[in-house]
Amino acid sequence: MTENQKPVFYRRKMFWINTAAALVLIITAFMIGSYTSTTSLNGEKLKYEEIQAEVEKVEERLTQKQSDLKDLDKDLERLHEKKEETNEQLKGLDKERSEAEALVAEKDTLQADIKKLDESKKSKGSELDAVEEEIDTKKEELATVTGKIIELKEEPKTLPAGFFTVGKDIPAARYKVTPNGNGNFFVNGGAKVNIMIGSGSFYESEYVFEAVEGDEIELTTSAHFTPVQ
């Protein structure tokens, strides 16, 4: 029996069964497709969110790097400024060193000149000493010829008014007596010297005598005793 020969209700039953099966297949296919699509979309969404999170992290790192770069630029600028200051200081130090070297050179030159002058001074000093010695000799010779008194290079001795003994109070020598006031000057009670010394027409302003050891000197005024030749 063919399908066309089967009863109508049977054919209708089979139609609805096939139709239902087809619908089930269609719905199943749709559900599978929907599930696959949803799963795919959810996967894409998840992947997008992960990428977005990574991008945000990269942007944060980039922002931090940019901030670090700005800080580095500021540090570099400060270093350049410090370098310029250091260069200026070095220029100043070089100038000071040059001036110091010039002063040292000048000092060496001056020291050399001073050394030459010292040597010349010593030489001239020796010559001067020789000349002065020669002058003293000539003065002595002149004094011998003219009878002039020459004071020796010894400190004069000052005696006050009173009595003194040669060899005890004053060394034996030839002296020029110069009074500090008006008074009498006696040696050996007036036997050797008996004069008035001082200022005025009746007084001697100075007097030369040979003091021999043991002579007794009497002064009524103080006087200077200067050794002479």
CSV table of C-alpha atoms in Angstrom, one decimal:
chain,number,residue,atom,x,y,z
A,1,MET,CA,0.0,0.0,0.0
A,2,THR,CA,1.4,3.3,-1.1
A,3,GLU,CA,1.2,6.5,1.0
A,4,ASN,CA,-1.6,7.8,-1.2
A,5,GLN,CA,-3.6,4.6,-0.5
A,6,LYS,CA,-3.3,5.1,3.3
A,7,PRO,CA,-6.2,6.7,5.2
A,8,VAL,CA,-6.6,10.5,5.3
A,9,PHE,CA,-6.4,10.7,9.1
A,10,TYR,CA,-3.1,8.7,8.9
A,11,ARG,CA,-1.7,11.0,6.3
A,12,ARG,CA,-2.8,14.1,8.3
A,13,LYS,CA,-1.2,12.6,11.5
A,14,MET,CA,2.1,12.0,9.7
A,15,PHE,CA,2.0,15.6,8.3
A,16,TRP,CA,1.7,17.0,11.7
A,17,ILE,CA,4.4,14.7,13.0
A,18,ASN,CA,6.8,15.7,10.3
A,19,THR,CA,5.8,19.4,10.7
A,20,ALA,CA,6.5,19.2,14.4
A,21,ALA,CA,9.8,17.4,13.8
A,22,ALA,CA,10.7,20.1,11.3
A,23,LEU,CA,9.8,22.8,13.8
A,24,VAL,CA,11.8,21.0,16.5
A,25,LEU,CA,14.8,20.9,14.1
A,26,ILE,CA,14.3,24.5,13.2
A,27,ILE,CA,14.0,25.6,16.8
A,28,THR,CA,16.9,23.4,17.8
A,29,ALA,CA,19.0,24.8,15.0
A,30,PHE,CA,17.9,28.3,16.0
A,31,MET,CA,18.7,27.7,19.6
A,32,ILE,CA,22.0,26.2,18.7
A,33,GLY,CA,22.8,29.2,16.5
A,34,SER,CA,21.6,31.6,19.2
A,35,TYR,CA,23.7,29.8,21.8
A,36,THR,CA,26.7,29.8,19.5
A,37,SER,CA,26.2,33.5,18.6
A,38,THR,CA,25.7,34.4,22.3
A,39,THR,CA,28.7,32.4,23.3
A,40,SER,CA,30.7,34.1,20.5
A,41,LEU,CA,29.5,37.5,21.5
A,42,ASN,CA,30.2,36.9,25.1
A,43,GLY,CA,33.7,35.7,24.2
A,44,GLU,CA,34.3,38.8,22.1
A,45,LYS,CA,32.9,41.0,24.8
A,46,LEU,CA,35.2,39.3,27.4
A,47,LYS,CA,38.2,39.7,25.0
A,48,TYR,CA,37.4,43.4,24.4
A,49,GLU,CA,37.2,44.1,28.1
A,50,GLU,CA,40.5,42.4,28.7
A,51,ILE,CA,42.1,44.4,25.8
A,52,GLN,CA,40.4,47.6,27.2
A,53,ALA,CA,41.9,46.8,30.6
A,54,GLU,CA,45.3,46.3,29.1
A,55,VAL,CA,45.0,49.5,27.1
A,56,GLU,CA,44.1,51.4,30.3
A,57,LYS,CA,47.1,49.9,32.0
A,58,VAL,CA,49.4,50.9,29.1
A,59,GLU,CA,47.9,54.4,29.2
A,60,GLU,CA,48.6,54.6,32.9
A,61,ARG,CA,52.2,53.5,32.4
A,62,LEU,CA,52.5,55.9,29.5
A,63,THR,CA,51.2,58.8,31.7
A,64,GLN,CA,53.7,57.8,34.4
A,65,LYS,CA,56.5,57.6,31.9
A,66,GLN,CA,55.5,61.1,30.5
A,67,SER,CA,55.6,62.4,34.1
A,68,ASP,CA,58.9,60.8,34.7
A,69,LEU,CA,60.2,62.3,31.4
A,70,LYS,CA,59.1,65.8,32.5
A,71,ASP,CA,60.9,65.3,35.8
A,72,LEU,CA,64.0,64.2,33.9
A,73,ASP,CA,63.7,67.2,31.7
A,74,LYS,CA,63.6,69.4,34.8
A,75,ASP,CA,66.6,67.6,36.3
A,76,LEU,CA,68.5,68.0,33.0
A,77,GLU,CA,67.7,71.7,32.9
A,78,ARG,CA,69.0,72.1,36.4
A,79,LEU,CA,72.1,70.2,35.5
A,80,HIS,CA,72.7,72.5,32.5
A,81,GLU,CA,72.3,75.5,34.8
A,82,LYS,CA,74.7,73.9,37.3
A,83,LYS,CA,77.1,73.2,34.5
A,84,GLU,CA,77.0,76.9,33.4
A,85,GLU,CA,77.5,78.0,37.0
A,86,THR,CA,80.4,75.6,37.3
A,87,ASN,CA,81.9,76.8,34.1
A,88,GLU,CA,81.7,80.4,35.3
A,89,GLN,CA,83.3,79.4,38.6
A,90,LEU,CA,86.1,77.6,36.6
A,91,LYS,CA,86.6,80.7,34.5
A,92,GLY,CA,86.9,82.8,37.7
A,93,LEU,CA,89.3,80.2,39.2
A,94,ASP,CA,91.4,80.2,36.0
A,95,LYS,CA,91.6,84.0,36.2
A,96,GLU,CA,92.6,83.9,39.8
A,97,ARG,CA,95.2,81.2,39.1
A,98,SER,CA,96.6,83.3,36.2
A,99,GLU,CA,96.8,86.3,38.5
A,100,ALA,CA,98.4,84.2,41.3
A,101,GLU,CA,101.0,82.9,38.8
A,102,ALA,CA,101.7,86.4,37.7
A,103,LEU,CA,102.1,87.5,41.3
A,104,VAL,CA,104.4,84.5,42.0
A,105,ALA,CA,106.5,85.4,38.9
A,106,GLU,CA,106.6,89.1,40.0
A,107,LYS,CA,107.5,88.0,43.5
A,108,ASP,CA,110.4,85.8,42.2
A,109,THR,CA,111.6,88.8,40.2
A,110,LEU,CA,111.4,91.1,43.2
A,111,GLN,CA,113.2,88.6,45.4
A,112,ALA,CA,115.9,88.3,42.8
A,113,ASP,CA,116.2,92.2,42.7
A,114,ILE,CA,116.2,92.3,46.5
A,115,LYS,CA,119.0,89.7,46.6
A,116,LYS,CA,121.0,91.8,44.1
A,117,LEU,CA,120.4,94.9,46.2
A,118,ASP,CA,121.4,93.1,49.4
A,119,GLU,CA,124.6,91.9,47.7
A,120,SER,CA,125.2,95.4,46.4
A,121,LYS,CA,124.4,96.9,49.9
A,122,LYS,CA,126.8,94.5,51.5
A,123,SER,CA,129.4,95.5,49.0
A,124,LYS,CA,128.7,99.1,49.4
A,125,GLY,CA,128.6,98.6,53.2
A,126,SER,CA,132.1,97.1,53.1
A,127,GLU,CA,133.2,100.0,50.9
A,128,LEU,CA,131.5,102.4,53.3
A,129,ASP,CA,133.2,100.8,56.3
A,130,ALA,CA,136.5,101.1,54.6
A,131,VAL,CA,135.8,104.7,53.7
A,132,GLU,CA,134.7,105.5,57.3
A,133,GLU,CA,137.8,103.8,58.7
A,134,GLU,CA,139.9,105.8,56.3
A,135,ILE,CA,138.1,109.0,57.3
A,136,ASP,CA,138.7,108.2,61.0
A,137,THR,CA,142.3,107.6,60.3
A,138,LYS,CA,142.6,110.9,58.4
A,139,LYS,CA,140.8,112.7,61.3
A,140,GLU,CA,143.3,111.2,63.7
A,141,GLU,CA,146.1,112.3,61.5
A,142,LEU,CA,144.5,115.8,61.2
A,143,ALA,CA,144.0,116.0,64.9
A,144,THR,CA,147.6,115.0,65.5
A,145,VAL,CA,148.7,117.8,63.2
A,146,THR,CA,146.3,120.4,64.4
A,147,GLY,CA,146.0,119.3,68.1
A,148,LYS,CA,142.2,118.9,67.8
A,149,ILE,CA,140.4,116.7,70.3
A,150,ILE,CA,138.7,113.5,68.9
A,151,GLU,CA,135.9,111.9,70.9
A,152,LEU,CA,136.2,108.1,71.1
A,153,LYS,CA,133.2,105.8,70.4
A,154,GLU,CA,132.6,105.2,74.0
A,155,GLU,CA,129.6,106.3,76.1
A,156,PRO,CA,130.4,109.3,78.2
A,157,LYS,CA,130.3,108.8,82.0
A,158,THR,CA,128.3,111.3,84.0
A,159,LEU,CA,129.5,112.2,87.6
A,160,PRO,CA,127.4,114.1,90.0
A,161,ALA,CA,128.8,116.8,92.3
A,162,GLY,CA,131.1,115.1,94.8
A,163,PHE,CA,134.5,113.4,95.3
A,164,PHE,CA,135.7,110.6,93.0
A,165,THR,CA,138.9,108.5,92.5
A,166,VAL,CA,140.3,107.6,89.1
A,167,GLY,CA,140.6,103.9,88.7
A,168,LYS,CA,137.7,103.3,91.1
A,169,ASP,CA,134.8,105.6,90.2
A,170,ILE,CA,136.0,106.3,86.6
A,171,PRO,CA,138.6,104.5,84.4
A,172,ALA,CA,142.0,106.2,83.8
A,173,ALA,CA,141.9,107.9,80.4
A,174,ARG,CA,142.0,111.2,78.6
A,175,TYR,CA,138.6,113.0,79.1
A,176,LYS,CA,136.8,116.0,77.9
A,177,VAL,CA,134.8,117.4,80.8
A,178,THR,CA,131.5,119.1,79.9
A,179,PRO,CA,129.5,120.6,82.9
A,180,ASN,CA,125.8,120.4,83.4
A,181,GLY,CA,125.8,123.6,85.4
A,182,ASN,CA,128.2,126.1,86.9
A,183,GLY,CA,130.7,125.0,89.5
A,184,ASN,CA,134.3,124.2,90.5
A,185,PHE,CA,136.4,121.3,89.1
A,186,PHE,CA,139.5,120.2,91.0
A,187,VAL,CA,141.9,117.4,90.5
A,188,ASN,CA,144.2,116.4,93.4
A,189,GLY,CA,143.1,119.4,95.5
A,190,GLY,CA,143.7,121.8,92.7
A,191,ALA,CA,147.3,120.9,92.2
A,192,LYS,CA,146.5,119.3,88.8
A,193,VAL,CA,143.3,121.0,87.8
A,194,ASN,CA,141.7,124.1,89.4
A,195,ILE,CA,139.0,125.7,87.2
A,196,MET,CA,135.4,126.9,87.1
A,197,ILE,CA,133.2,125.0,84.6
A,198,GLY,CA,129.9,126.1,83.3
A,199,SER,CA,128.4,128.8,81.1
A,200,GLY,CA,129.4,132.4,81.2
A,201,SER,CA,132.5,134.6,80.7
A,202,PHE,CA,134.2,133.3,83.9
A,203,TYR,CA,133.5,129.6,83.2
A,204,GLU,CA,135.0,127.0,80.9
A,205,SER,CA,132.3,125.3,78.8
A,206,GLU,CA,134.6,122.2,78.4
A,207,TYR,CA,138.0,121.1,79.7
A,208,VAL,CA,140.3,118.2,78.6
A,209,PHE,CA,142.7,116.5,81.0
A,210,GLU,CA,144.5,113.2,81.5
A,211,ALA,CA,143.1,111.2,84.3
A,212,VAL,CA,145.7,109.0,85.9
A,213,GLU,CA,144.8,106.2,88.2
A,214,GLY,CA,144.8,107.4,91.8
A,215,ASP,CA,143.8,111.0,90.9
A,216,GLU,CA,141.2,112.6,93.2
A,217,ILE,CA,138.4,114.5,91.4
A,218,GLU,CA,136.2,117.1,93.2
A,219,LEU,CA,133.1,118.5,91.5
A,220,THR,CA,130.6,121.1,92.8
A,221,THR,CA,128.3,120.4,89.8
A,222,SER,CA,127.6,117.3,87.7
A,223,ALA,CA,129.6,116.8,84.5
A,224,HIS,CA,130.0,114.5,81.6
A,225,PHE,CA,133.4,112.8,81.1
A,226,THR,CA,133.8,111.8,77.5
A,227,PRO,CA,136.9,109.7,76.5
A,228,VAL,CA,139.0,111.4,73.8
A,229,GLN,CA,142.3,110.9,72.1
